[in-house]
C-alpha positions as protocol buffer text, in pm:
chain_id: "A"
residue {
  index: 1
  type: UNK
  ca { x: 0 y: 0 z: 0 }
}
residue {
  index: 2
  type: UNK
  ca { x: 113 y: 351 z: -105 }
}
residue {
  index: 3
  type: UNK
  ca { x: 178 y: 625 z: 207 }
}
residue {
  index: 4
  type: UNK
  ca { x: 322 y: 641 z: 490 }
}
residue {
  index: 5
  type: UNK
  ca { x: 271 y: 731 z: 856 }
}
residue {
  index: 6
  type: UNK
  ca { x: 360 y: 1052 z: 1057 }
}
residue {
  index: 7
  type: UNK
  ca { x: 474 y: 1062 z: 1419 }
}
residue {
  index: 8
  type: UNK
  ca { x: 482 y: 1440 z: 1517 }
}
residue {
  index: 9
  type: UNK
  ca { x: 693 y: 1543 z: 1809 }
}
residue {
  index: 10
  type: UNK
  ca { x: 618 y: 1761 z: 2056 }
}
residue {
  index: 11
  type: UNK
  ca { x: 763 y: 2144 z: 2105 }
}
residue {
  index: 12
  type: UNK
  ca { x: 495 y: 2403 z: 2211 }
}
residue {
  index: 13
  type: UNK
  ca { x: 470 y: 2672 z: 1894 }
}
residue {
  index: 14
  type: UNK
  ca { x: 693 y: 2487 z: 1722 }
}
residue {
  index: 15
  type: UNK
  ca { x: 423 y: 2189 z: 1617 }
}
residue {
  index: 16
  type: UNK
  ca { x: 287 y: 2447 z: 1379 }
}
residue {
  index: 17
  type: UNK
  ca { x: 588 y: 2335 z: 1181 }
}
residue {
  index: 18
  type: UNK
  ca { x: 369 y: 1954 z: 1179 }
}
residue {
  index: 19
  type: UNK
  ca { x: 122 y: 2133 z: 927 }
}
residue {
  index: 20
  type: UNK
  ca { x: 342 y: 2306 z: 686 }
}
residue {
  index: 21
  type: UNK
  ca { x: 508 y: 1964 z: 688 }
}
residue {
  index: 22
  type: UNK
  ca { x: 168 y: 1795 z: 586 }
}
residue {
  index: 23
  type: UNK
  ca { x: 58 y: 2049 z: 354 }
}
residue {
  index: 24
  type: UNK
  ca { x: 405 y: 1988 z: 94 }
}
residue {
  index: 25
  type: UNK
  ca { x: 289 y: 1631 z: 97 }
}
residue {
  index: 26
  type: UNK
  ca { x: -44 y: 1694 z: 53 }
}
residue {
  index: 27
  type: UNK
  ca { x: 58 y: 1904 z: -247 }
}
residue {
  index: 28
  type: UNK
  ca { x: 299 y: 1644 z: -358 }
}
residue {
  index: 29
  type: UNK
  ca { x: 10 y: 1406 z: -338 }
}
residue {
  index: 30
  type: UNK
  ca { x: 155 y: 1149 z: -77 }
}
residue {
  index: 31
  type: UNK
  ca { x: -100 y: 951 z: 84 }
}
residue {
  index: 32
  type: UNK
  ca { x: -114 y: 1007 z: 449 }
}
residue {
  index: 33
  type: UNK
  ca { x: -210 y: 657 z: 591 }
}
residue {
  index: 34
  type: UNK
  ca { x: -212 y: 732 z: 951 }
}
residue {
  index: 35
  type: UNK
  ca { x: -147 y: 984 z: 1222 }
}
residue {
  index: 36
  type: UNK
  ca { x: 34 y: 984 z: 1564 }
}
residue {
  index: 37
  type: UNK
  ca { x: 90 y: 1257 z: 1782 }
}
residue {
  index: 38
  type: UNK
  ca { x: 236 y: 1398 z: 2148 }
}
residue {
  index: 39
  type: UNK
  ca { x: 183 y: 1726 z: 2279 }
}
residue {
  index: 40
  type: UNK
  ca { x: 181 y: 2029 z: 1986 }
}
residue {
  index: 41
  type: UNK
  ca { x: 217 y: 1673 z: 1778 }
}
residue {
  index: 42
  type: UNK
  ca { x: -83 y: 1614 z: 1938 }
}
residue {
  index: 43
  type: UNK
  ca { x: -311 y: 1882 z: 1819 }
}
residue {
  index: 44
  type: UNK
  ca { x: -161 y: 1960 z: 1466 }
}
residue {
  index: 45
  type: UNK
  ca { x: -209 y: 1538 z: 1410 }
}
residue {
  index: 46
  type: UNK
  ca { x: -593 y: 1577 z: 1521 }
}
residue {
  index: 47
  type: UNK
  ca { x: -620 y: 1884 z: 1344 }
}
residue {
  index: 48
  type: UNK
  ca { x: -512 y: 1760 z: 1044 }
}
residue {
  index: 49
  type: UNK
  ca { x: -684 y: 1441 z: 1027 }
}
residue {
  index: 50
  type: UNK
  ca { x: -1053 y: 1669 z: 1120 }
}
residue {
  index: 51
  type: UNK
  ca { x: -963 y: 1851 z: 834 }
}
residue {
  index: 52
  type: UNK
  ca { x: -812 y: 2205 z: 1029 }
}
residue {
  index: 53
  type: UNK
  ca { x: -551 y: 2265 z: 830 }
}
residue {
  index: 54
  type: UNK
  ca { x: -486 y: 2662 z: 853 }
}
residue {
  index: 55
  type: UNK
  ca { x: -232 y: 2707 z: 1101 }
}
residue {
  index: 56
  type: UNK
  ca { x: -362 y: 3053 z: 1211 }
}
residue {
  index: 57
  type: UNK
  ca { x: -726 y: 2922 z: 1252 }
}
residue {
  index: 58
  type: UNK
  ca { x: -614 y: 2648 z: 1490 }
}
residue {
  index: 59
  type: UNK
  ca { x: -409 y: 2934 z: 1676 }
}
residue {
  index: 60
  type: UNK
  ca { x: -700 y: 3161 z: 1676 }
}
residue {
  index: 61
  type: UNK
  ca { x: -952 y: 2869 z: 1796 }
}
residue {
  index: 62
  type: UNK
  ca { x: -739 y: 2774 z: 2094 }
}
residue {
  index: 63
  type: UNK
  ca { x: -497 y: 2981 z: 2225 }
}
residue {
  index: 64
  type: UNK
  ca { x: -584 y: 3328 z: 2167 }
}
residue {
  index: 65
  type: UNK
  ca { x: -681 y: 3410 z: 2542 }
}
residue {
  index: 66
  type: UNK
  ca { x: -427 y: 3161 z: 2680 }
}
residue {
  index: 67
  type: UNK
  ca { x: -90 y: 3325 z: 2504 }
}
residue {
  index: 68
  type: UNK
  ca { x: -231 y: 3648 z: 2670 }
}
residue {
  index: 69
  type: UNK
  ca { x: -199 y: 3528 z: 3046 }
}
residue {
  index: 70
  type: UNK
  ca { x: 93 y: 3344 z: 2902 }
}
residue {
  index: 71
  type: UNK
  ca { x: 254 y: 3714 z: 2810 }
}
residue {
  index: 72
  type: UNK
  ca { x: 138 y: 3832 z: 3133 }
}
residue {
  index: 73
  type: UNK
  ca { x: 277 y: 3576 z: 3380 }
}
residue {
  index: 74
  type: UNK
  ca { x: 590 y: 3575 z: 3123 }
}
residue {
  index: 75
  type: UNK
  ca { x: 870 y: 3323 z: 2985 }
}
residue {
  index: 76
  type: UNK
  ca { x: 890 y: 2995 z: 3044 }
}
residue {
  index: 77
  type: UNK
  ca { x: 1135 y: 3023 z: 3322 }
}
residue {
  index: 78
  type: UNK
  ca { x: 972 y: 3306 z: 3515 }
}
residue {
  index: 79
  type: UNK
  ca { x: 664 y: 3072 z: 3536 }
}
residue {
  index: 80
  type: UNK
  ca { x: 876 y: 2797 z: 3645 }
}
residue {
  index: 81
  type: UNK
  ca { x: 1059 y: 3018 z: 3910 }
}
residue {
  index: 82
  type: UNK
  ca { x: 672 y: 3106 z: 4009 }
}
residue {
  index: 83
  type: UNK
  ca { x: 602 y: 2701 z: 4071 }
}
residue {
  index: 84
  type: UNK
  ca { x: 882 y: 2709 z: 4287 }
}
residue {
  index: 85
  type: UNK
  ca { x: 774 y: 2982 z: 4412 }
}
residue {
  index: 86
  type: UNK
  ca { x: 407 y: 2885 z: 4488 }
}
residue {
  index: 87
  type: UNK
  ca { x: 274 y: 2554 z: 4664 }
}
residue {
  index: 88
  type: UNK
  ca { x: -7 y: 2431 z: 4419 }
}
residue {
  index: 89
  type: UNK
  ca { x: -74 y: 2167 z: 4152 }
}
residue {
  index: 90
  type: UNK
  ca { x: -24 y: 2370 z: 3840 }
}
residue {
  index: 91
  type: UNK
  ca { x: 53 y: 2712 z: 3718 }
}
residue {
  index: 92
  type: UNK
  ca { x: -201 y: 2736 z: 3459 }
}
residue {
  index: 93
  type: UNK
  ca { x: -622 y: 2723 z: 3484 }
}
residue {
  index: 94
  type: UNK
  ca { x: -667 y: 2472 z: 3195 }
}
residue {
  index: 95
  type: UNK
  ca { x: -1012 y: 2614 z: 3132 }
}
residue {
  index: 96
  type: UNK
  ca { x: -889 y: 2835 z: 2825 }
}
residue {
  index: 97
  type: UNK
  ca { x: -767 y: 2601 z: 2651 }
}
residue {
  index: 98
  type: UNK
  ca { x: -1015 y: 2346 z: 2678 }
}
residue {
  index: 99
  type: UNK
  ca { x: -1310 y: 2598 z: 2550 }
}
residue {
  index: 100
  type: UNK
  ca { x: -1061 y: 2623 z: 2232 }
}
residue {
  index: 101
  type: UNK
  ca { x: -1033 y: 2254 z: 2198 }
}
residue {
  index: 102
  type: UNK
  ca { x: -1392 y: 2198 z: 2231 }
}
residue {
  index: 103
  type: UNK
  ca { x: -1468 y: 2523 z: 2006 }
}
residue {
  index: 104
  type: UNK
  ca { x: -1227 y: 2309 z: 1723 }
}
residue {
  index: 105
  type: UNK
  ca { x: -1335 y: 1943 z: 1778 }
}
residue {
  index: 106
  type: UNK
  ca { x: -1688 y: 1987 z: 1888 }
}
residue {
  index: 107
  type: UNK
  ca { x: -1781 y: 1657 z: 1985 }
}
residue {
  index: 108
  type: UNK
  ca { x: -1531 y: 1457 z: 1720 }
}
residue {
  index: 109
  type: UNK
  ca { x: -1416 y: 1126 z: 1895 }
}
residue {
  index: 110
  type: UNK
  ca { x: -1075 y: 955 z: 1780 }
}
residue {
  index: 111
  type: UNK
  ca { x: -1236 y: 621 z: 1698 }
}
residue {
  index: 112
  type: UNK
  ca { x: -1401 y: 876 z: 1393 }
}
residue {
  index: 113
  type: UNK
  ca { x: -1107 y: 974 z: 1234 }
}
residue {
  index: 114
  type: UNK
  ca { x: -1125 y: 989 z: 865 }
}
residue {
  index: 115
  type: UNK
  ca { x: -769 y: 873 z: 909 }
}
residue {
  index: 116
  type: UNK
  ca { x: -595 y: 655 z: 1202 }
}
residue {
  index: 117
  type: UNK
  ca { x: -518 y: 834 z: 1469 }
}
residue {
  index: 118
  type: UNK
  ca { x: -307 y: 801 z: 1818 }
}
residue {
  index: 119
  type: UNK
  ca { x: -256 y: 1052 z: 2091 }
}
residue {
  index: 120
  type: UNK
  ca { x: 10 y: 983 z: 2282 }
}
residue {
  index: 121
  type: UNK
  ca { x: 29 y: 1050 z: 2668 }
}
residue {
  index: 122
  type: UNK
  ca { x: 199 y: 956 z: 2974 }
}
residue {
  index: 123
  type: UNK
  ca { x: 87 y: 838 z: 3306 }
}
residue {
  index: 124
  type: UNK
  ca { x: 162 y: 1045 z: 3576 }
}
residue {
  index: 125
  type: UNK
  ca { x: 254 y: 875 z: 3837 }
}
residue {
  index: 126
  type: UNK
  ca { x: 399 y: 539 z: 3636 }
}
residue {
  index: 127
  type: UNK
  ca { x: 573 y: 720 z: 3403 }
}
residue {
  index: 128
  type: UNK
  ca { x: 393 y: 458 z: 3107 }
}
residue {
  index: 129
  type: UNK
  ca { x: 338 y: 606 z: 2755 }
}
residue {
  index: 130
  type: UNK
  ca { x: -67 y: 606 z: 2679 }
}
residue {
  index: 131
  type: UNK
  ca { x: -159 y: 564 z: 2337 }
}
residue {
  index: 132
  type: UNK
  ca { x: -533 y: 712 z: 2304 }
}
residue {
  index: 133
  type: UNK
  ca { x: -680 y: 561 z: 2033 }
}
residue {
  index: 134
  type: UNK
  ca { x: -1102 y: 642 z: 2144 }
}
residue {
  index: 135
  type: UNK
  ca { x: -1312 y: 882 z: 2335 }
}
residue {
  index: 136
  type: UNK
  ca { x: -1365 y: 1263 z: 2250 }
}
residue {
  index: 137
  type: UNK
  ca { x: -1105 y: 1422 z: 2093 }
}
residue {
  index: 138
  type: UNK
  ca { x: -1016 y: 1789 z: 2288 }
}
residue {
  index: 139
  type: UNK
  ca { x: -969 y: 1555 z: 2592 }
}
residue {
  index: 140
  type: UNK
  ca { x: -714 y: 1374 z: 2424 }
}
residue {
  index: 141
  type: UNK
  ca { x: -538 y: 1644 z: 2318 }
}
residue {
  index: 142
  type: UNK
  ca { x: -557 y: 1830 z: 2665 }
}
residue {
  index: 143
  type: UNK
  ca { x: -418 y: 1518 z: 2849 }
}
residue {
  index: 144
  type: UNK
  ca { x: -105 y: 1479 z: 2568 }
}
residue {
  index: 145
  type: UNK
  ca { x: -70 y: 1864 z: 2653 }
}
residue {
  index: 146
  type: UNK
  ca { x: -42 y: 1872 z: 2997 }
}
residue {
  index: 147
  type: UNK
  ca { x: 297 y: 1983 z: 3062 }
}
residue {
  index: 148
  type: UNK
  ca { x: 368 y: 1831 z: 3434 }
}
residue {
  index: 149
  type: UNK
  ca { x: 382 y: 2182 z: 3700 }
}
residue {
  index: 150
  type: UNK
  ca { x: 243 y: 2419 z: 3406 }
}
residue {
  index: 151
  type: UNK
  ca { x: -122 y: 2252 z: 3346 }
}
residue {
  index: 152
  type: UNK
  ca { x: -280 y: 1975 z: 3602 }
}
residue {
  index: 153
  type: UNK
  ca { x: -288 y: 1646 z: 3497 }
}
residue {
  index: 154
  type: UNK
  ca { x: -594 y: 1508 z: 3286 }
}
residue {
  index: 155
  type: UNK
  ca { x: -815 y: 1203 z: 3433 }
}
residue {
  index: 156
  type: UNK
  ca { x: -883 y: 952 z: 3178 }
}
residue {
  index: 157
  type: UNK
  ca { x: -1045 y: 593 z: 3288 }
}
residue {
  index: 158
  type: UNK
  ca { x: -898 y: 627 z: 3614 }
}
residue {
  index: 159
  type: UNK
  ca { x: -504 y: 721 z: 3468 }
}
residue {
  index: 160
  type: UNK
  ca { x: -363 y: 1096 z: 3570 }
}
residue {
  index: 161
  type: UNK
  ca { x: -237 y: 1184 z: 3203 }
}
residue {
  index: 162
  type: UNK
  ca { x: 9 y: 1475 z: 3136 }
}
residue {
  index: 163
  type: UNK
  ca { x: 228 y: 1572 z: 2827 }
}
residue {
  index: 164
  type: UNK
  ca { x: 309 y: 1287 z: 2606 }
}
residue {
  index: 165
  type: UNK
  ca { x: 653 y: 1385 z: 2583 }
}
residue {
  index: 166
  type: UNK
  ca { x: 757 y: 1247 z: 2902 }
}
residue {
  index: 167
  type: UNK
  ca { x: 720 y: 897 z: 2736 }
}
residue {
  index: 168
  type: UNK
  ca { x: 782 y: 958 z: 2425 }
}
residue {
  index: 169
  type: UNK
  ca { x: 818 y: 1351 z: 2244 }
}
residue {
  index: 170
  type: UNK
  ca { x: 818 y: 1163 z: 1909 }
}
residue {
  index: 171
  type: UNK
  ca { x: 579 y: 880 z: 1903 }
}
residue {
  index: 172
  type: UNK
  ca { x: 714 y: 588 z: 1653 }
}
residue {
  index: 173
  type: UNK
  ca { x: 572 y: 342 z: 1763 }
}
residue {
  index: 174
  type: UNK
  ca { x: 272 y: 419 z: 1806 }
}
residue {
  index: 175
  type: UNK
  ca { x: 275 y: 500 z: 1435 }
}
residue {
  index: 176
  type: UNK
  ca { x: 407 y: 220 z: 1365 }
}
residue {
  index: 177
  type: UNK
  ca { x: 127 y: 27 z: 1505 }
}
residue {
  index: 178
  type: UNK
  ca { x: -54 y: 182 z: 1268 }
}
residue {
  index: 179
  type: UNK
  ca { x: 88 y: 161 z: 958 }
}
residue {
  index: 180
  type: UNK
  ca { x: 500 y: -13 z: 889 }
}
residue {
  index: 181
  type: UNK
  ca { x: 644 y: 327 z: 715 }
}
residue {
  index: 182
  type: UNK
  ca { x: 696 y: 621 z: 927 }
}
residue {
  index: 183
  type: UNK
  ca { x: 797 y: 937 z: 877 }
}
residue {
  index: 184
  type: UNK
  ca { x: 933 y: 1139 z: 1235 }
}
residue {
  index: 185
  type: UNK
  ca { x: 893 y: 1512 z: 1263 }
}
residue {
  index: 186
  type: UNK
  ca { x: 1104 y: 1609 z: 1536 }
}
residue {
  index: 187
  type: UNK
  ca { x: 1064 y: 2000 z: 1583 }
}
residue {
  index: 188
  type: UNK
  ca { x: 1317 y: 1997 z: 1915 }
}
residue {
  index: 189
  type: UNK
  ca { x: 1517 y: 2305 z: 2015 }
}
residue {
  index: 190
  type: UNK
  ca { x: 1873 y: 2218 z: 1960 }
}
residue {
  index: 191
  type: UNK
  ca { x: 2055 y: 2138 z: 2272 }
}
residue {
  index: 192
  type: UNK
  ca { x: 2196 y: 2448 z: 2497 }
}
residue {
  index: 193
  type: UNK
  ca { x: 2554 y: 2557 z: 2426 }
}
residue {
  index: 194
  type: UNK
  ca { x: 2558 y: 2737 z: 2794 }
}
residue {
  index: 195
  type: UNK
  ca { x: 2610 y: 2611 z: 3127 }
}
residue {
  index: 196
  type: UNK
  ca { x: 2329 y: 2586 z: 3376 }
}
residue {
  index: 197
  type: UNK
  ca { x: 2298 y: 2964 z: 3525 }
}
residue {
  index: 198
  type: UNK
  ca { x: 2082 y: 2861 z: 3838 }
}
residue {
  index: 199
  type: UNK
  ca { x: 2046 y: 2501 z: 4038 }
}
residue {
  index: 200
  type: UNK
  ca { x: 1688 y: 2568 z: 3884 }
}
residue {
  index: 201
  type: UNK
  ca { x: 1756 y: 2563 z: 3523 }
}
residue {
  index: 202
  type: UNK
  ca { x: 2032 y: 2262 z: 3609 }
}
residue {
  index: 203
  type: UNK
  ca { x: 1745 y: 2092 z: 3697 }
}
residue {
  index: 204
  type: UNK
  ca { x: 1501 y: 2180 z: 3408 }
}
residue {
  index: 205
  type: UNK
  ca { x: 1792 y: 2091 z: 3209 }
}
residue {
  index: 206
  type: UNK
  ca { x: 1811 y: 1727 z: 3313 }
}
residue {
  index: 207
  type: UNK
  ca { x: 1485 y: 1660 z: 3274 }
}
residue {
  index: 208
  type: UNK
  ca { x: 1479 y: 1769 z: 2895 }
}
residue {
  index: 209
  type: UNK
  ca { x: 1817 y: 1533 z: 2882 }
}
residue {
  index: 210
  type: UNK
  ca { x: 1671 y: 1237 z: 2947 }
}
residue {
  index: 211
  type: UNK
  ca { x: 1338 y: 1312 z: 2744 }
}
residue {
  index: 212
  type: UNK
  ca { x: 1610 y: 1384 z: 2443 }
}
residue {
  index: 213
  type: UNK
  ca { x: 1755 y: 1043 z: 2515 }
}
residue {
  index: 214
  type: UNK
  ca { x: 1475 y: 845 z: 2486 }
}
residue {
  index: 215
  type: UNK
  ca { x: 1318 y: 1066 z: 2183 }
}
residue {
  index: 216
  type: UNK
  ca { x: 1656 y: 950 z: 1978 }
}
residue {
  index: 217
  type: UNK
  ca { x: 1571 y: 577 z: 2101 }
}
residue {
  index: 218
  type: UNK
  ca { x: 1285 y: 678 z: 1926 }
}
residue {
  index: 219
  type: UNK
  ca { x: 1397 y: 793 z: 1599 }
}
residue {
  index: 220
  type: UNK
  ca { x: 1607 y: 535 z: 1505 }
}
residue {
  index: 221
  type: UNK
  ca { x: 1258 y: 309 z: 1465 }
}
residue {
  index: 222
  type: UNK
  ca { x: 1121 y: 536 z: 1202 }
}
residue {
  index: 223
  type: UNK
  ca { x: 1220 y: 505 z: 834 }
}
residue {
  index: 224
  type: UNK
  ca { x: 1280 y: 866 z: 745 }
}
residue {
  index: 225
  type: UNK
  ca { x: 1350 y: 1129 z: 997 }
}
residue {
  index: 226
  type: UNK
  ca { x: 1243 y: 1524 z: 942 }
}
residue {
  index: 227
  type: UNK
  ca { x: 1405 y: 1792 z: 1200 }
}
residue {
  index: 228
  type: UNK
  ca { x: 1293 y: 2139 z: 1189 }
}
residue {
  index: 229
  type: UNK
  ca { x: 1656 y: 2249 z: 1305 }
}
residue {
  index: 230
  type: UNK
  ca { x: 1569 y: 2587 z: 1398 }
}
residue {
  index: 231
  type: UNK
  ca { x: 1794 y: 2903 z: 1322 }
}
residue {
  index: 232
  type: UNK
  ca { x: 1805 y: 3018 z: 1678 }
}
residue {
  index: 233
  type: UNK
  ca { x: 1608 y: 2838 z: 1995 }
}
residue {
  index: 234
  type: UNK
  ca { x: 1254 y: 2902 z: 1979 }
}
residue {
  index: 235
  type: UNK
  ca { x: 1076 y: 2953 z: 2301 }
}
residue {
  index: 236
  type: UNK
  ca { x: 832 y: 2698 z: 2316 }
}
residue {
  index: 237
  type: UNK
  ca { x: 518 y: 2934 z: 2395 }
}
residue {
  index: 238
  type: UNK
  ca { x: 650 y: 3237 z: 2164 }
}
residue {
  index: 239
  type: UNK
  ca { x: 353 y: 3169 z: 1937 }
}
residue {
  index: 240
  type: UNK
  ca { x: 500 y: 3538 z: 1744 }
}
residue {
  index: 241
  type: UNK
  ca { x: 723 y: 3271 z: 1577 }
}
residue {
  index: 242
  type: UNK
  ca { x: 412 y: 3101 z: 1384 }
}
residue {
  index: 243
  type: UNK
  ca { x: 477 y: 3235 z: 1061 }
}
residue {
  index: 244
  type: UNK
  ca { x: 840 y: 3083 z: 1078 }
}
residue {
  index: 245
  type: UNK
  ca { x: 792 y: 2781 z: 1210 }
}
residue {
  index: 246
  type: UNK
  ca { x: 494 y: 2677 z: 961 }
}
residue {
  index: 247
  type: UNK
  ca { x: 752 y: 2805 z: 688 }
}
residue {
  index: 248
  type: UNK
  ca { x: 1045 y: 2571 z: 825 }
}
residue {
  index: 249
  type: UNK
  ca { x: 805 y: 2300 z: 815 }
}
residue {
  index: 250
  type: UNK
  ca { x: 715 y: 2315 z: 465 }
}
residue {
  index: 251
  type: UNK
  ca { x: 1085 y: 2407 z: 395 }
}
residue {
  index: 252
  type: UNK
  ca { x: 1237 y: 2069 z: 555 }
}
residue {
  index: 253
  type: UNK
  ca { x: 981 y: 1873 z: 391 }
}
residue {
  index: 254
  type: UNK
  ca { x: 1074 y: 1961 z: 59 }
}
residue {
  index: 255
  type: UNK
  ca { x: 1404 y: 1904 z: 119 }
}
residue {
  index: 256
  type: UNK
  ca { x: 1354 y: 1565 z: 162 }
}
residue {
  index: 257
  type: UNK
  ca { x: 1028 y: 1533 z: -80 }
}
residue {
  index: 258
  type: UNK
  ca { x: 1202 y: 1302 z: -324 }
}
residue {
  index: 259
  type: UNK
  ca { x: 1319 y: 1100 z: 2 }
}
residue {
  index: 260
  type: UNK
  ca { x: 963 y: 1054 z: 123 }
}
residue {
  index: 261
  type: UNK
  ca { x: 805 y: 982 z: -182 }
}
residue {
  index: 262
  type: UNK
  ca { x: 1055 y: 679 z: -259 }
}
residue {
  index: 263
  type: UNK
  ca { x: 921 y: 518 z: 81 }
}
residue {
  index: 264
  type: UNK
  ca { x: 554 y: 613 z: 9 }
}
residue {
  index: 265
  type: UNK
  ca { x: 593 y: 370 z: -309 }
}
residue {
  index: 266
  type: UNK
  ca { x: 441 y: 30 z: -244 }
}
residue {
  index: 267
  type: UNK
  ca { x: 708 y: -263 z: -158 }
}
residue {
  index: 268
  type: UNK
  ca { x: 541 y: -600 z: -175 }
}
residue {
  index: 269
  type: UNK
  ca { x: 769 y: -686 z: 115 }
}
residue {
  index: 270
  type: UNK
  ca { x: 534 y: -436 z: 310 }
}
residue {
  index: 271
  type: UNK
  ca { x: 262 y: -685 z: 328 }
}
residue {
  index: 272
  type: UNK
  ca { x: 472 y: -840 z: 542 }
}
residue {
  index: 273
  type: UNK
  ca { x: 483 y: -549 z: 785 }
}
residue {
  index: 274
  type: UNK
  ca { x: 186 y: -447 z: 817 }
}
residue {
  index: 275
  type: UNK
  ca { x: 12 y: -431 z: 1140 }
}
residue {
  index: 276
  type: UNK
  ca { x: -234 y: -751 z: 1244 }
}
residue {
  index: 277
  type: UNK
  ca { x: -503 y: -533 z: 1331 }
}
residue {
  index: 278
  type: UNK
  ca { x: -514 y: -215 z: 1548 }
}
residue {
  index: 279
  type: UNK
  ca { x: -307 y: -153 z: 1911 }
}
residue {
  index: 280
  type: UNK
  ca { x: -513 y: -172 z: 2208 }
}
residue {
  index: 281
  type: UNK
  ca { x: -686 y: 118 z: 2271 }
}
residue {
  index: 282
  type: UNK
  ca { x: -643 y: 330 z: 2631 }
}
């Protein structure tokens, strides 16, 4: 069968890059057989496969209100000095942005995808990747977006779910159990050339080590590998940067166009690898 999979990483306003990656192919008319997704992989694979496809919409639908208090509280680490600061679950009132997600996905449910489609999450307090495979969309992507201290965990069938990144940021194989050629979008900030400043950031900094080690455990599952390689670090709630982003997305896809379209051709050896019916569902 012709097409391949996606498995779109996670990376805040840098998944926006995930739908300028989708539209080239689209264009190029490669058959998009399935969909996984963690985090901002999360939404722009649900997105897509509901058919939301204008970058600026989805921002518009969702996080309009929620970038504001965002701007208000400030960066990244002046919110996570705050939650150091401050004895509580989570930084963040989710409410915002699950009146966008519900505004975008109504009442869609994953089992109703026009294409597959996997959410992945993590159990809190097991540390277990979740694939979410039924039941309504918005939750799905809220509980694959709950970044652990920023938004409170998500309560699905009895599991605490946060951000799907702290199992896996790029989910292969949970693409993979959907359909045996995958390619990985991996929209990462390049590492940090600079020593820790604070015990603080030392600490932040270990944490997105070992999620960086087991995302390049990851990788080398898929077939083809996409990274968005940015020009300078991109602040992952600096949602100015959407225009970019969506840009470097379409730009590292057709880069490797010809690449991608060589492993959407049908193999008869692919029979072979194709999955004996769908994963277990969460």
């Amino acid at each position: 069968m012709r097409g391949v999979a996606l498995a779109l990483g996670g990376g805040g306003v840098r998944g926006y890059a995930h739908l300028g990656v989708l539209a080239v192919l689209e264009e190029a008319g490669v058959p998009i057989r399935a969909l996984a997704g963690s985090s901002a992989g999360a939404l722009a694979a649900a997105a897509w496969a509901f058919g939301h496809k204008d970058p600026w919409k989805i921002h518009q639908a969702v996080f309009d209100e929620e970038v504001a208090q965002l701007r208000r509280a400030g960066n990244l680490k002046l919110l996570a000095r705050l939650f150091a600061a401050f004895r509580r679950p989570s930084l963040m009132d989710p409410s915002r942005v699950e009146e966008g997600l519900k505004r975008l996905f109504g009442e869609a449910r994953l089992e109703d995808s026009p294409i597959p489609l996997a959410i992945q999450a993590a159990d809190l307090l097991t540390g277990e990747g979740v694939v979410l495979r039924r039941g309504p969309v918005w939750k799905a992507v809220l509980a694959s977006a709950a970044i652990p201290g920023l938004f409170p965990p998500v309560l699905w069938e009895g599991r605490l779910l946060v951000d799907g990144d702290v199992a896996e940021k790029v989910p292969v194989r949970a693409a993979k159990a959907l359909f045996p050629k995958v390619v990985a979008v991996d929209v990462s900030n390049p590492p940090p050339k600079e020593p820790p400043r604070t015990a603080l950031e030392a600490a932040l900094l270990a944490g997105e080590a070992s999620r960086r080690r087991l995302k390049d455990l990851a990788l080398k599952e898929a077939d083809l590998v996409l990274v968005l390689n940015p020009p300078f670090p991109i602040d992952t709630f600096d949602h100015e940067k959407l225009p970019l982003v969506y840009q470097l997305g379409q730009k590292r896809a057709q880069e490797r166009l010809k690449e991608i379209q060589a492993l959407a051709r049908f193999r008869p050896q692919d029979l072979l690898r194709l999955p004996r019916g769908r994963p277990r569902p969460a």
